[in-house]
Coordinates of C-alpha atoms in Angstrom, one line a residue:
X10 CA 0.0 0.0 0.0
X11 CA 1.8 3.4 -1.4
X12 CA 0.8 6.2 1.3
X13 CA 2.0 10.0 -0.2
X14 CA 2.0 13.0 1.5
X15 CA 2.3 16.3 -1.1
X16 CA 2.6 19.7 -0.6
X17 CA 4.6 23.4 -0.9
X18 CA 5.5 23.9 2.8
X19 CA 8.4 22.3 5.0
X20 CA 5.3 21.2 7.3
X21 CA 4.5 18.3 4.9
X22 CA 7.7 16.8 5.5
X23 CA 7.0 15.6 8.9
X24 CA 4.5 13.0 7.8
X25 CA 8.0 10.9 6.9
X26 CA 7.9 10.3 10.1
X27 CA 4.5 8.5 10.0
X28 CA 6.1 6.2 7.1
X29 CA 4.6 8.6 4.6
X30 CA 6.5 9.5 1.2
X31 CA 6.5 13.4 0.8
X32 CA 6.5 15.1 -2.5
X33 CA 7.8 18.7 -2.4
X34 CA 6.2 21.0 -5.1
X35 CA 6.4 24.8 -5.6
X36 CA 3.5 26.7 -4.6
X37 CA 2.6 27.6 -8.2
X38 CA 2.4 24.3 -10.3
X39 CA 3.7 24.6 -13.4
X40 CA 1.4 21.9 -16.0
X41 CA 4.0 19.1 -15.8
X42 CA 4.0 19.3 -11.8
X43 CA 0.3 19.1 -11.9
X44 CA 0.2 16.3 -14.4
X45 CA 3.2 14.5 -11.8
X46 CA 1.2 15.2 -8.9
X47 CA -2.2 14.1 -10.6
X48 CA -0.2 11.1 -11.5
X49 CA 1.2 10.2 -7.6
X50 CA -2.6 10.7 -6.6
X51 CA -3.8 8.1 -8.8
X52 CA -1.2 5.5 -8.2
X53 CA -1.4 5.7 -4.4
X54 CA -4.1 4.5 -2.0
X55 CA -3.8 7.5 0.2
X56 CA -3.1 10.6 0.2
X57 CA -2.6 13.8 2.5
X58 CA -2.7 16.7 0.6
X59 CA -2.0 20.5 1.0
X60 CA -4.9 22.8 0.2
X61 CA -3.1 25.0 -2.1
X62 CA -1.9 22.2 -4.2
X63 CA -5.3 20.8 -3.8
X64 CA -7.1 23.8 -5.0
X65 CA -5.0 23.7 -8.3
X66 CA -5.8 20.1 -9.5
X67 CA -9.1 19.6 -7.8
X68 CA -10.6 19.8 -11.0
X69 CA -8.7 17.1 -13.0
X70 CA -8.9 15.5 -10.2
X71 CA -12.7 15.2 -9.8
X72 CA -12.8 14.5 -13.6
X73 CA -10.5 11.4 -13.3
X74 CA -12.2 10.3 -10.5
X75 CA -15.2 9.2 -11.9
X76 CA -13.5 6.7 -14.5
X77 CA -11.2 5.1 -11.2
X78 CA -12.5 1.5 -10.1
X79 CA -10.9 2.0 -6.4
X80 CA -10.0 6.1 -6.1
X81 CA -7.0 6.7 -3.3
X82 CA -8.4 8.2 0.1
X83 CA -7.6 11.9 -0.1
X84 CA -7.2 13.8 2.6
X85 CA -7.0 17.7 2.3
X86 CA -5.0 19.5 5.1
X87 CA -3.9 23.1 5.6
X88 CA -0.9 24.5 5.6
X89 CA 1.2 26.9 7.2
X90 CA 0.3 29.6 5.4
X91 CA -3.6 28.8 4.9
X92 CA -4.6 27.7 8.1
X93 CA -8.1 26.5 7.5
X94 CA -9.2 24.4 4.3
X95 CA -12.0 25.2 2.0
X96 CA -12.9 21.5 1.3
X97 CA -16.4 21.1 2.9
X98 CA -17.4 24.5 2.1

């Protein structure tokens, strides 16, 4: 079972410790980021994911969900510099 934790902020890198494998991106994805994130999502089984990274493929993502047998668990967190997530809003 592939657990990945992605995100923009030195924050995310502390889920190593919980056996996670972090994916540093910049905070402004450039396409090929966001097609090698969208990529890491689909191949994992879960996922913890920053909300500004979220917020920037949420849309592919939702698309390529509908075609996926088993979709990973994805977990939207904040970050240091957004504090609060806009995910159930």
């Amino acid at each position: 079972m592939s657990v990945v934790a992605i995100g923009s902020t030195p924050t995310i890198d502390s889920m190593r410790l919980l056996g996670f494998e972090v994916v540093m991106v910049p905070e402004k994805l450039s396409e090929s980021v966001e097609e090698e994130v969208i990529s890491r999502v689909v191949e994992s089984r879960v996922v913890i994911i920053e909300e500004p990274v979220y917020s920037q493929v949420s849309g592919k993502l939702r698309r390529l969900f509908t075609f996926l047998r088993e979709p990973p668990l994805l977990v939207v967190v904040p970050s240091m510099k957004q504090p609060s997530t806009r995910r159930l809003e």
